[in-house]
CSV table of C-alpha atoms in Angstrom, one decimal:
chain,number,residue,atom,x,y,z
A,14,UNK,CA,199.6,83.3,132.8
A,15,UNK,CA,198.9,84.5,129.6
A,16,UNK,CA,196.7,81.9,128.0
A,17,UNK,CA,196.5,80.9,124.0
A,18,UNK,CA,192.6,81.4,123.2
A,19,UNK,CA,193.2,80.1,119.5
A,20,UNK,CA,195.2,77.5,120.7
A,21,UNK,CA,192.1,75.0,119.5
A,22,UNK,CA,190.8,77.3,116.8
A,23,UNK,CA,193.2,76.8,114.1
A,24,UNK,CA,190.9,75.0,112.2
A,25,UNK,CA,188.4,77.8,112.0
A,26,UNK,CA,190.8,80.5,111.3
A,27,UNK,CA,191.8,78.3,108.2
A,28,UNK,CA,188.3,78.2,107.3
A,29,UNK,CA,188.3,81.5,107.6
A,30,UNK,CA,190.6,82.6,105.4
A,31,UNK,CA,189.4,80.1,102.9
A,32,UNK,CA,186.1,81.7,102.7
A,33,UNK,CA,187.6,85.6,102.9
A,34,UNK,CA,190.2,84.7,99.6
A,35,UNK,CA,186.9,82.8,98.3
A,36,UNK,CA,184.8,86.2,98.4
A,37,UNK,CA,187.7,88.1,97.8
A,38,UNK,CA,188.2,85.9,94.2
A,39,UNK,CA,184.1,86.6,93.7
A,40,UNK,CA,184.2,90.8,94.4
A,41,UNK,CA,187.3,90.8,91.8
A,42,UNK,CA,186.2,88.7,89.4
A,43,UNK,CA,182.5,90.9,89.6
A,44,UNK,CA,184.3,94.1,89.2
A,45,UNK,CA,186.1,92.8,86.0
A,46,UNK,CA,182.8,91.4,84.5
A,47,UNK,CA,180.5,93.4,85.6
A,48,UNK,CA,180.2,96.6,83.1
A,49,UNK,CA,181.2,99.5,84.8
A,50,UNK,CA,177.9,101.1,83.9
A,51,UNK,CA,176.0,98.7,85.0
A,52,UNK,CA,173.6,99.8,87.9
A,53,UNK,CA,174.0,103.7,87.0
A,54,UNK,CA,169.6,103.5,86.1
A,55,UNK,CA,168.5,100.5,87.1
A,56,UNK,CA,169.6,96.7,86.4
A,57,UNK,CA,171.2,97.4,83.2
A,58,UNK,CA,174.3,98.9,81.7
A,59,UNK,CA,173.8,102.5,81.8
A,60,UNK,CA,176.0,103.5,78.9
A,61,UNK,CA,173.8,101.5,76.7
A,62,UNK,CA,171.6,105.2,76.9
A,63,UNK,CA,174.1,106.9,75.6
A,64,UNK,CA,175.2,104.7,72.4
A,65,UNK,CA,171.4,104.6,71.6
A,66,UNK,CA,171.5,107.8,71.8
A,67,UNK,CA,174.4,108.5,69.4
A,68,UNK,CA,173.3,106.6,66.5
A,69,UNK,CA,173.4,108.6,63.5
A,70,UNK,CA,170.2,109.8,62.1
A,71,UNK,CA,168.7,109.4,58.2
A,72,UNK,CA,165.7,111.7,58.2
A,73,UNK,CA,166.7,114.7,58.8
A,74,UNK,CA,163.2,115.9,60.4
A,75,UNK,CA,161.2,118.7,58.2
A,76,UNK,CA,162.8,121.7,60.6
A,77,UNK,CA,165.9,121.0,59.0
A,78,UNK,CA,164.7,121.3,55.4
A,79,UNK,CA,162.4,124.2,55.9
A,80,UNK,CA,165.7,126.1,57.0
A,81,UNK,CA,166.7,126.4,53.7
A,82,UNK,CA,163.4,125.4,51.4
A,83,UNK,CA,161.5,128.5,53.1
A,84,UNK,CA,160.0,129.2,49.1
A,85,UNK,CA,158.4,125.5,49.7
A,86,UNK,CA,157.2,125.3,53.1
A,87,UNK,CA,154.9,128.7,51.9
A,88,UNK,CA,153.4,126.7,48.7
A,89,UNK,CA,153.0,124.2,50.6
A,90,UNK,CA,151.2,126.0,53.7
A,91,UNK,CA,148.7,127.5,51.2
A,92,UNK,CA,147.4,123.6,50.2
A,93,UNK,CA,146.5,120.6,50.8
A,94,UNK,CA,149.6,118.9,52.1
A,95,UNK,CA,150.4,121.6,54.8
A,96,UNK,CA,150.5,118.7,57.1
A,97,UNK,CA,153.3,116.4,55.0
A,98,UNK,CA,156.6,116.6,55.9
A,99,UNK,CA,159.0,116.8,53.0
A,100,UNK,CA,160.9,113.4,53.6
A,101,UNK,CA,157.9,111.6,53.4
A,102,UNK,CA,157.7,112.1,49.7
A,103,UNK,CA,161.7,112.9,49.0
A,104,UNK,CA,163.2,110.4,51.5
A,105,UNK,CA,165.9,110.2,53.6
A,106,UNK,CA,167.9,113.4,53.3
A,107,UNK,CA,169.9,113.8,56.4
A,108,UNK,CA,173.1,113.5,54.1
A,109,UNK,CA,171.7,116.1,52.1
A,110,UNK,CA,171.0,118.7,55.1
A,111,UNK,CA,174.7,118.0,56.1
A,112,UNK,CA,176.4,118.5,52.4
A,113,UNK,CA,173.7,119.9,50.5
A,114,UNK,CA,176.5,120.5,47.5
A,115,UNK,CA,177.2,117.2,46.9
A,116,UNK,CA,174.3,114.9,48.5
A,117,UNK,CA,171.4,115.4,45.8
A,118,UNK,CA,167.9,114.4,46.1
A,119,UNK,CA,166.7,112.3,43.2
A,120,UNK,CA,162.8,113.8,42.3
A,121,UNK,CA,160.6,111.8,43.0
A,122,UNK,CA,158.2,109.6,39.8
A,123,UNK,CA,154.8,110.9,40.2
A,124,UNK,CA,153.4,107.9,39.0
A,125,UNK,CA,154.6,106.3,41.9
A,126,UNK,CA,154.6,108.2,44.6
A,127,UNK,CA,150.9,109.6,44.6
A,128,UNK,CA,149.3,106.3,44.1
A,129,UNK,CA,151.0,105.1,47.3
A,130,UNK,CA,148.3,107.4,49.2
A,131,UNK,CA,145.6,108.7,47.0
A,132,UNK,CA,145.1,104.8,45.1
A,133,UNK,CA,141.9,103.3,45.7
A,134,UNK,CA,141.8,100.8,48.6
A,135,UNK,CA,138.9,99.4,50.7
A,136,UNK,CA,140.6,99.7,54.2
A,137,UNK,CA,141.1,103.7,53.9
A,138,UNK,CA,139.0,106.3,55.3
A,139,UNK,CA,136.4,107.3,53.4
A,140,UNK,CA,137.0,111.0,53.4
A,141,UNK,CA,140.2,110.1,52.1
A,142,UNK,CA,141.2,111.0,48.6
A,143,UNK,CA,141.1,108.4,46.8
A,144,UNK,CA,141.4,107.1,42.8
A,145,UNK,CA,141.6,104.4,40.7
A,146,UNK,CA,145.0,105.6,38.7
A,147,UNK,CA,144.0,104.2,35.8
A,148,UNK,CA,140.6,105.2,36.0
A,149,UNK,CA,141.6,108.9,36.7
A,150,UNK,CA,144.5,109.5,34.4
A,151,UNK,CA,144.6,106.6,32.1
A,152,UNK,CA,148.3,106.5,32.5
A,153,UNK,CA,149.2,110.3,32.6
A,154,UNK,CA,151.5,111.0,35.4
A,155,UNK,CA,150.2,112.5,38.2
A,156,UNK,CA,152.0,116.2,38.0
A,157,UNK,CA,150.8,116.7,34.3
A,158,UNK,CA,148.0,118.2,36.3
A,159,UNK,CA,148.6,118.2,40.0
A,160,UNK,CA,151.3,120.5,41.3
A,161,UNK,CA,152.6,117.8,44.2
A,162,UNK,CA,153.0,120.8,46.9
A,163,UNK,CA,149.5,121.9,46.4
A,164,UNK,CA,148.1,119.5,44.7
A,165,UNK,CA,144.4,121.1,44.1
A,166,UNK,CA,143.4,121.7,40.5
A,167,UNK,CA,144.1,125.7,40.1
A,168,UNK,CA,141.1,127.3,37.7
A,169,UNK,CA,142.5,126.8,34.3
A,170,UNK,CA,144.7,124.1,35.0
A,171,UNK,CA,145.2,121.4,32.4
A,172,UNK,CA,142.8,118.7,32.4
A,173,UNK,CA,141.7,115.8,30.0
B,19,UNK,CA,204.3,95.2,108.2
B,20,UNK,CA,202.1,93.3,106.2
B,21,UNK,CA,201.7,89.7,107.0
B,22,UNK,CA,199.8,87.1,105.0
B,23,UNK,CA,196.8,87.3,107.0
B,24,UNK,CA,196.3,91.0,106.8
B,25,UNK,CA,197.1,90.9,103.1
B,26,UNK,CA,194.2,88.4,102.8
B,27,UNK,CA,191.9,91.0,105.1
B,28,UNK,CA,192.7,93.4,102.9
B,29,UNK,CA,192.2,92.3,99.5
B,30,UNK,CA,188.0,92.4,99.5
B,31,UNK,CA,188.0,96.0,100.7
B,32,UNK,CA,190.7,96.5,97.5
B,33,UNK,CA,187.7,95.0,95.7
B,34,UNK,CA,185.0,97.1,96.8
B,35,UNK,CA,186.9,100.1,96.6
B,36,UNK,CA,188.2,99.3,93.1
B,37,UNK,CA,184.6,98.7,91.7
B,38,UNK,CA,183.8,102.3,92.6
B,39,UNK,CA,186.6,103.5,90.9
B,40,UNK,CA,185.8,101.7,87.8
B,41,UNK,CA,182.4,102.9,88.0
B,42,UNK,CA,183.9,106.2,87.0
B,43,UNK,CA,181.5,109.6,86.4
B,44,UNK,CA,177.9,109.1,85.0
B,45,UNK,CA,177.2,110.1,81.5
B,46,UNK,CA,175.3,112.9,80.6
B,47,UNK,CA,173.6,113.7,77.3
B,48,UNK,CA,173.7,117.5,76.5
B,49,UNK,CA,170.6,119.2,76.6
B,50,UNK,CA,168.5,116.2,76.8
B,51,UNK,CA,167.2,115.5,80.4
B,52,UNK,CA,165.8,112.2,80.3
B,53,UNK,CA,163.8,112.6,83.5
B,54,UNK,CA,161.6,115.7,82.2
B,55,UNK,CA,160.0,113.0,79.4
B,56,UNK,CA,157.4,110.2,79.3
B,57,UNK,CA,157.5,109.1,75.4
B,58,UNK,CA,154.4,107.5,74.1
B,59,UNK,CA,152.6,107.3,70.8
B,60,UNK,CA,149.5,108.5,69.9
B,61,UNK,CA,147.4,106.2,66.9
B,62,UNK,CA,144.5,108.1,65.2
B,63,UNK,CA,142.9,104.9,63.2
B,64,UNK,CA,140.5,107.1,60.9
B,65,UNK,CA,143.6,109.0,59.9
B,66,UNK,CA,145.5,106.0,58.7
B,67,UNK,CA,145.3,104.8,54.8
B,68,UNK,CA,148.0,102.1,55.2
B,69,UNK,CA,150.4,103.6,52.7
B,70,UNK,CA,153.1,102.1,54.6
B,71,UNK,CA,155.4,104.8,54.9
B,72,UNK,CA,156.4,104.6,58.6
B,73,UNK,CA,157.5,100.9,57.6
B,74,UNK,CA,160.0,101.9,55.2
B,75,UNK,CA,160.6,105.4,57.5
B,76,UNK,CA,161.6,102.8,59.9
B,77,UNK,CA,163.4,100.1,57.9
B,78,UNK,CA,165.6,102.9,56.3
B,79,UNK,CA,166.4,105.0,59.7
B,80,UNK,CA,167.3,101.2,61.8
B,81,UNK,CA,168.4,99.4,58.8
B,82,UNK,CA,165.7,96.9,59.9
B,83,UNK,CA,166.6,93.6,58.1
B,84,UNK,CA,164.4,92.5,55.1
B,85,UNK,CA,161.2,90.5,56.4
B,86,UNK,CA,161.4,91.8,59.9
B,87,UNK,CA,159.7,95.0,61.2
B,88,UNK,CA,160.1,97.3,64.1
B,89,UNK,CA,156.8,98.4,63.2
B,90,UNK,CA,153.9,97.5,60.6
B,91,UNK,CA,150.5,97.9,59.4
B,92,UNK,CA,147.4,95.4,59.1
B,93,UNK,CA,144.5,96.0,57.6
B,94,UNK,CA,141.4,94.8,59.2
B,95,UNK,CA,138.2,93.6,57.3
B,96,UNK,CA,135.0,93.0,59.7
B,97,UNK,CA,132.4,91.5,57.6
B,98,UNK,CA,128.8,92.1,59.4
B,99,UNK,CA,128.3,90.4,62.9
B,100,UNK,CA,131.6,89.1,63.0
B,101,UNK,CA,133.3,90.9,65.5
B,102,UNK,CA,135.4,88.0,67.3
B,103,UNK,CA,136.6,86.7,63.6
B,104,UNK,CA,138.2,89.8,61.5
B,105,UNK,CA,140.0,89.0,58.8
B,106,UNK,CA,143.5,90.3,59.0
B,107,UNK,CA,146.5,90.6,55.9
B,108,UNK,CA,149.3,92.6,56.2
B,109,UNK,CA,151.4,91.6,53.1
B,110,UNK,CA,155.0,92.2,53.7
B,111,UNK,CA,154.7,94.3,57.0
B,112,UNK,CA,152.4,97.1,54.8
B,113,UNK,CA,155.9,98.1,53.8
B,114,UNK,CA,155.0,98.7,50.2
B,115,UNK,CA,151.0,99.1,51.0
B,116,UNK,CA,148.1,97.5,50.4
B,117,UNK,CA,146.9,95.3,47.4
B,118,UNK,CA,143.4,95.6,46.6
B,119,UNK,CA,141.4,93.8,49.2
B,120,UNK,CA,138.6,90.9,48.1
B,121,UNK,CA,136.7,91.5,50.8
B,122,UNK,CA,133.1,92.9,50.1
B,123,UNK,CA,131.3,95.1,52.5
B,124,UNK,CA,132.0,95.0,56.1
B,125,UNK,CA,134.0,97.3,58.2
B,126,UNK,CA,137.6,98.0,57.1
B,127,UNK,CA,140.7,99.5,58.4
B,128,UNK,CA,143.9,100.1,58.9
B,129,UNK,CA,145.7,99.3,62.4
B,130,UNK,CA,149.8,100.2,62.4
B,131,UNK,CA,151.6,98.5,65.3
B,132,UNK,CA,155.0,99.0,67.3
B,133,UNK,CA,156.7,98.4,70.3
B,134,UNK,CA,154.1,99.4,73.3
B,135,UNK,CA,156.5,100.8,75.3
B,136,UNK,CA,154.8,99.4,78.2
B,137,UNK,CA,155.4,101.0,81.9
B,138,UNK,CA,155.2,97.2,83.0
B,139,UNK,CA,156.5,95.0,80.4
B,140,UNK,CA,156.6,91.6,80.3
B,141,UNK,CA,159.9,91.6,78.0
B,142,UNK,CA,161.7,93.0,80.5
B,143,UNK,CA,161.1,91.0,83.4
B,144,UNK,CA,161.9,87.7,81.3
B,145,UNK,CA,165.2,88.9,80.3
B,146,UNK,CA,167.9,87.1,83.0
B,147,UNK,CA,171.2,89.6,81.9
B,148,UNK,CA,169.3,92.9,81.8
B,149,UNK,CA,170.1,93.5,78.4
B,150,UNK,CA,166.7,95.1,77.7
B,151,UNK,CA,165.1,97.8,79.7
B,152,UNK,CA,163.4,100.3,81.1
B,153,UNK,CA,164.9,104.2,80.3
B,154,UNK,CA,164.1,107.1,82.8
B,155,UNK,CA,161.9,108.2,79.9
B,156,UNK,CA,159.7,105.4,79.4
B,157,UNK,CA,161.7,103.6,76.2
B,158,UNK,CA,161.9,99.6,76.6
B,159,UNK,CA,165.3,99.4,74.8
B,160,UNK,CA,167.6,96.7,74.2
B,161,UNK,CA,171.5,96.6,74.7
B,162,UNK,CA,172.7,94.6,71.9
B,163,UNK,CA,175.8,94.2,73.1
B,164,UNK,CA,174.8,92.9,76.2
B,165,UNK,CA,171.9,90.4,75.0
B,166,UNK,CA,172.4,86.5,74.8
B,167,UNK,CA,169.7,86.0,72.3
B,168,UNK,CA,168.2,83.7,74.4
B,169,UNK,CA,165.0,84.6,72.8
B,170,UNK,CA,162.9,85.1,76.3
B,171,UNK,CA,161.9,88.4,75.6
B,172,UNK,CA,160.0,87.7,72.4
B,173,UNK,CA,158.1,85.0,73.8
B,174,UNK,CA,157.0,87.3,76.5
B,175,UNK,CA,155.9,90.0,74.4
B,176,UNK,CA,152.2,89.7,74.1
B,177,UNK,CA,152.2,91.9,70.9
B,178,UNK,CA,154.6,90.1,68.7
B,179,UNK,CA,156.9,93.3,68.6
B,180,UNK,CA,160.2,91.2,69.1
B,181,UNK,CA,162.4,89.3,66.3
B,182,UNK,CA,166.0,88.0,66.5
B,183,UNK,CA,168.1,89.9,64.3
B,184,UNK,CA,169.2,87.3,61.5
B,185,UNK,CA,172.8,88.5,61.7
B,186,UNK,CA,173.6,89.7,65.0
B,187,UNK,CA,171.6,86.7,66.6
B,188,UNK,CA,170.3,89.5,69.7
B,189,UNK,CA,166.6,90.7,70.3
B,190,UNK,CA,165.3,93.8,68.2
B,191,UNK,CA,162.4,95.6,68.4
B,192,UNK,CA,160.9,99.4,68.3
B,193,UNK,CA,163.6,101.9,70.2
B,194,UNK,CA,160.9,104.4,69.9
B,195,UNK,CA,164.1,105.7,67.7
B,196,UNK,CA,166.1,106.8,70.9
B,197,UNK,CA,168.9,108.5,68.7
B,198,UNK,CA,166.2,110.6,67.2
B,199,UNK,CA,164.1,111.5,70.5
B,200,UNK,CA,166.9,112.5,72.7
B,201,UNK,CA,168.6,115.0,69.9
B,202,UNK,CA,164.4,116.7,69.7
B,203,UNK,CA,163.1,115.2,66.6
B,204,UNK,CA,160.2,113.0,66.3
B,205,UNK,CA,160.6,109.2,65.4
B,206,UNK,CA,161.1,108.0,61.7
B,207,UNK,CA,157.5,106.3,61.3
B,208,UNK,CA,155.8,110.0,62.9
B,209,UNK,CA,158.3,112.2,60.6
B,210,UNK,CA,156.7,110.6,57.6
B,211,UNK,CA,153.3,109.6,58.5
B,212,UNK,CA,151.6,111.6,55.3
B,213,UNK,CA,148.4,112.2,57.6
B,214,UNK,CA,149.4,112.5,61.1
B,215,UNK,CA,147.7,109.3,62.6
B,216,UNK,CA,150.9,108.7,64.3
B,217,UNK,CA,152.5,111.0,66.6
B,218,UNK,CA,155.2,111.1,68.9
B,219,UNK,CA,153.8,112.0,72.5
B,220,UNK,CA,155.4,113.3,76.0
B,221,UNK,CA,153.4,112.5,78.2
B,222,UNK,CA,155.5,114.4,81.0
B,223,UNK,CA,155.0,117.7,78.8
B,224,UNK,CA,152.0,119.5,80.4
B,225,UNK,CA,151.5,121.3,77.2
B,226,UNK,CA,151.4,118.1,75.2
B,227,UNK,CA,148.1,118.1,73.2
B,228,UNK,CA,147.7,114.4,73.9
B,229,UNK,CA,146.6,115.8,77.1
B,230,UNK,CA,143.6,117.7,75.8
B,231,UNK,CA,143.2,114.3,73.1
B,232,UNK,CA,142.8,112.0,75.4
B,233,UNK,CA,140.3,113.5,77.6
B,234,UNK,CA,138.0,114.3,74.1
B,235,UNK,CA,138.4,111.3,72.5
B,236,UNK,CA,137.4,107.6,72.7
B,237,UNK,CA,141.1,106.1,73.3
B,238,UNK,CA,142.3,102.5,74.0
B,239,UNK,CA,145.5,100.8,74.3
B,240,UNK,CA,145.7,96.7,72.8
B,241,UNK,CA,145.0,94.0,75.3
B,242,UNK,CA,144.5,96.1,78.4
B,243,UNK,CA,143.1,93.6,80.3
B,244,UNK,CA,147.0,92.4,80.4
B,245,UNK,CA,147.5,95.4,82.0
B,246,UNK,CA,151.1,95.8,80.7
B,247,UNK,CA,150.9,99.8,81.2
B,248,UNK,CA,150.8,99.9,77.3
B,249,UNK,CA,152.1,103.8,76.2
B,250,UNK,CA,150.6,103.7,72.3
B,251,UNK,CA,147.3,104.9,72.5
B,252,UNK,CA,144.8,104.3,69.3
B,253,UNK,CA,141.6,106.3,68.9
B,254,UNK,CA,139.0,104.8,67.2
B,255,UNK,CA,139.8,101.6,68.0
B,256,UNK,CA,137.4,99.1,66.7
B,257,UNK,CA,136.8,96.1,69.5
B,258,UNK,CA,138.0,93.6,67.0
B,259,UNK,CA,141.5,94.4,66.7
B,260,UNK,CA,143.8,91.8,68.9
């Protein structure tokens, strides 16, 4: 006699089947939330990398100038600021080094940009260069005497 | 034939299956392997004269709202004995240097800050939706477009490096400029660091001279006692600085 064995189980079979559609509802409603990314490195959305990574840039990065301002880069070798990369005194240029034709660089004021470094404070090195602007110049602007890419006073340079 | 029950049987292995497909191919960055790097930054404090270039380097390259900084510069003044109590300004972040100081005497200096980068940082465990993180190449980023702005992770951070971005309301901080490091160029703040007392450093690239730096000089990190694995490395550093 073939005999019913879930003649008495009914009740857990619905139970069951509530808890399988209940996990069921959970693993689909986690695939459609949970970015697809998410996991790839560790517990965070691994295309995250990627749009970090392609954000556009603003400074260019001195290899890209010295590709075309080689006459520069060799004055600038020769002096003092060898070790100052162009876009710390010219700015952001990356526009430039894409469209060079119609991206200009605006020259920098003298009078404003050296005293950024070279003017006088208490909390710089003291083997720094340092000046009191208007002590040193009374006014003048720096590249009345200074060339800014070598900026050591050459022997018969103009000086007051 | 499909009955109700086996429909119901079958519909969480659909799931599983269908998360895999979603999951789609990894992403790969051309040319840049993320696991040949260790990024880290390398402060040299009697190189730095606080002209606050690498603030507006940064501010410019991460359009860093005005009043918040990814990075800035304080300048120390130690007067005599006292070591514990140094006076500290940093007007404006450093962004547009420093005015003349009062301060007589003492010891003085110049301490620029960022991000730590930390191999164990405390931001990171705070943050409950994993919107900020570790990258394979040592970079605590954050995902704005995953972050709740709950504000956790700037709480956490023992160095202050963490704002809420005034207009998109999500955490902000150093990204140790990501889109900069990954395409070979060095970060805004290093690029235009007139002296060189910041520099980009890979610690995974044997012929690194931070290698050969750090074994011949005197090198610290800030607060190691909190031993958050802190990757910006300052030489010189005077015992005062917090």
């Amino acid at each position: 006699m073939r005999v019913n064995r879930f003649k008495d189980a009914e009740h857990l079979l619905r139970l069951a089947g509530a808890f399988a559609v209940g996990i069921a509802l959970f693993l689909l409603l986690r695939a459609y939330f949970v970015p697809k990314s998410f996991g790839e490195y560790g517990h965070y959305r691994g295309a995250a990398l990627a749009e970090q990574s392609d954000k556009p840039i603003s400074y260019a990065g001195h290899q890209a100038c010295e590709d075309c301002h080689g006459d520069v880069l060799e004055v600038k070798k020769a002096g003092k600021h060898a070790g100052v990369n162009c876009e710390a005194c010219h700015g952001p240029l990356a526009r430039h080094a894409e469209d060079p034709a119609s991206v200009v660089p605006v020259l920098p004021d003298t009078a404003v940009l050296c005293a950024r470094c070279h003017e006088a404070n208490i909390g710089k090195p003291k083997t720094f260069p340092q000046v009191v602007s208007a002590d040193h110049s009374g006014g003048a602007v720096c590249k009345t005497c200074h060339q800014p890419h070598s900026p050591l006073l050459q022997p018969g340079a103009k000086q007051s | 034939m499909i009955t109700r029950r086996k429909l119901l049987m079958l519909l969480p292995a659909a799931a599983f299956a269908w998360e895999y497909v979603l999951a789609g191919t990894p992403e790969t960055a051309p040319g840049f392997n993320r696991n040949e790097h260790w990024w880290g930054m390398l402060m040299d404090i009697t190189k730095c004269i606080g002209c606050g270039n690498c603030v507006r380097a940064c501010a410019t390259e991460n359009h860093v709202p005005d009043g918040y900084f990814r990075t800035w510069v304080e300048r120390y003044h130690v007067a005599d004995w006292h070591q514990e109590t140094p006076q500290v300004d940093s007007p404006g972040g450093g962004k547009n240097g420093f005015p003349p100081s009062t301060a007589v005497g003492g010891k003085n200096f110049f301490v620029p800050k960022l991000c730590n980068h930390c191999v164990d940082s405390p931001c990171t465990q705070v943050c409950p939706v994993g919107a900020t993180f570790h990258t394979p190449d040592g970079v605590v980023l954050v995902d704005d477009k995953y972050c709740l702005g709950c504000r956790y992770c700037i709480q956490a951070c023992p160095y202050g490096c963490r704002f809420l971005n005034p207009t998109s309301h999500t955490a902000e901080k150093c990204s140790l400029c990501y889109h900069r490091i990954t395409k070979g160029l060095t970060t805004a703040c290093c690029e235009n660091c007139p002296t060189g007392a910041r520099q980009l450093v890979d610690l995974k690239n044997p012929a690194d001279p931070i290698h050969e730096f750090l074994k011949t000089h005197s090198v610290q990190v800030l607060k190691p006692h909190l031993a958050t694995g802190a990757k910006v490395f300052y030489n010189e550093l005077d015992g005062s600085v917090r």
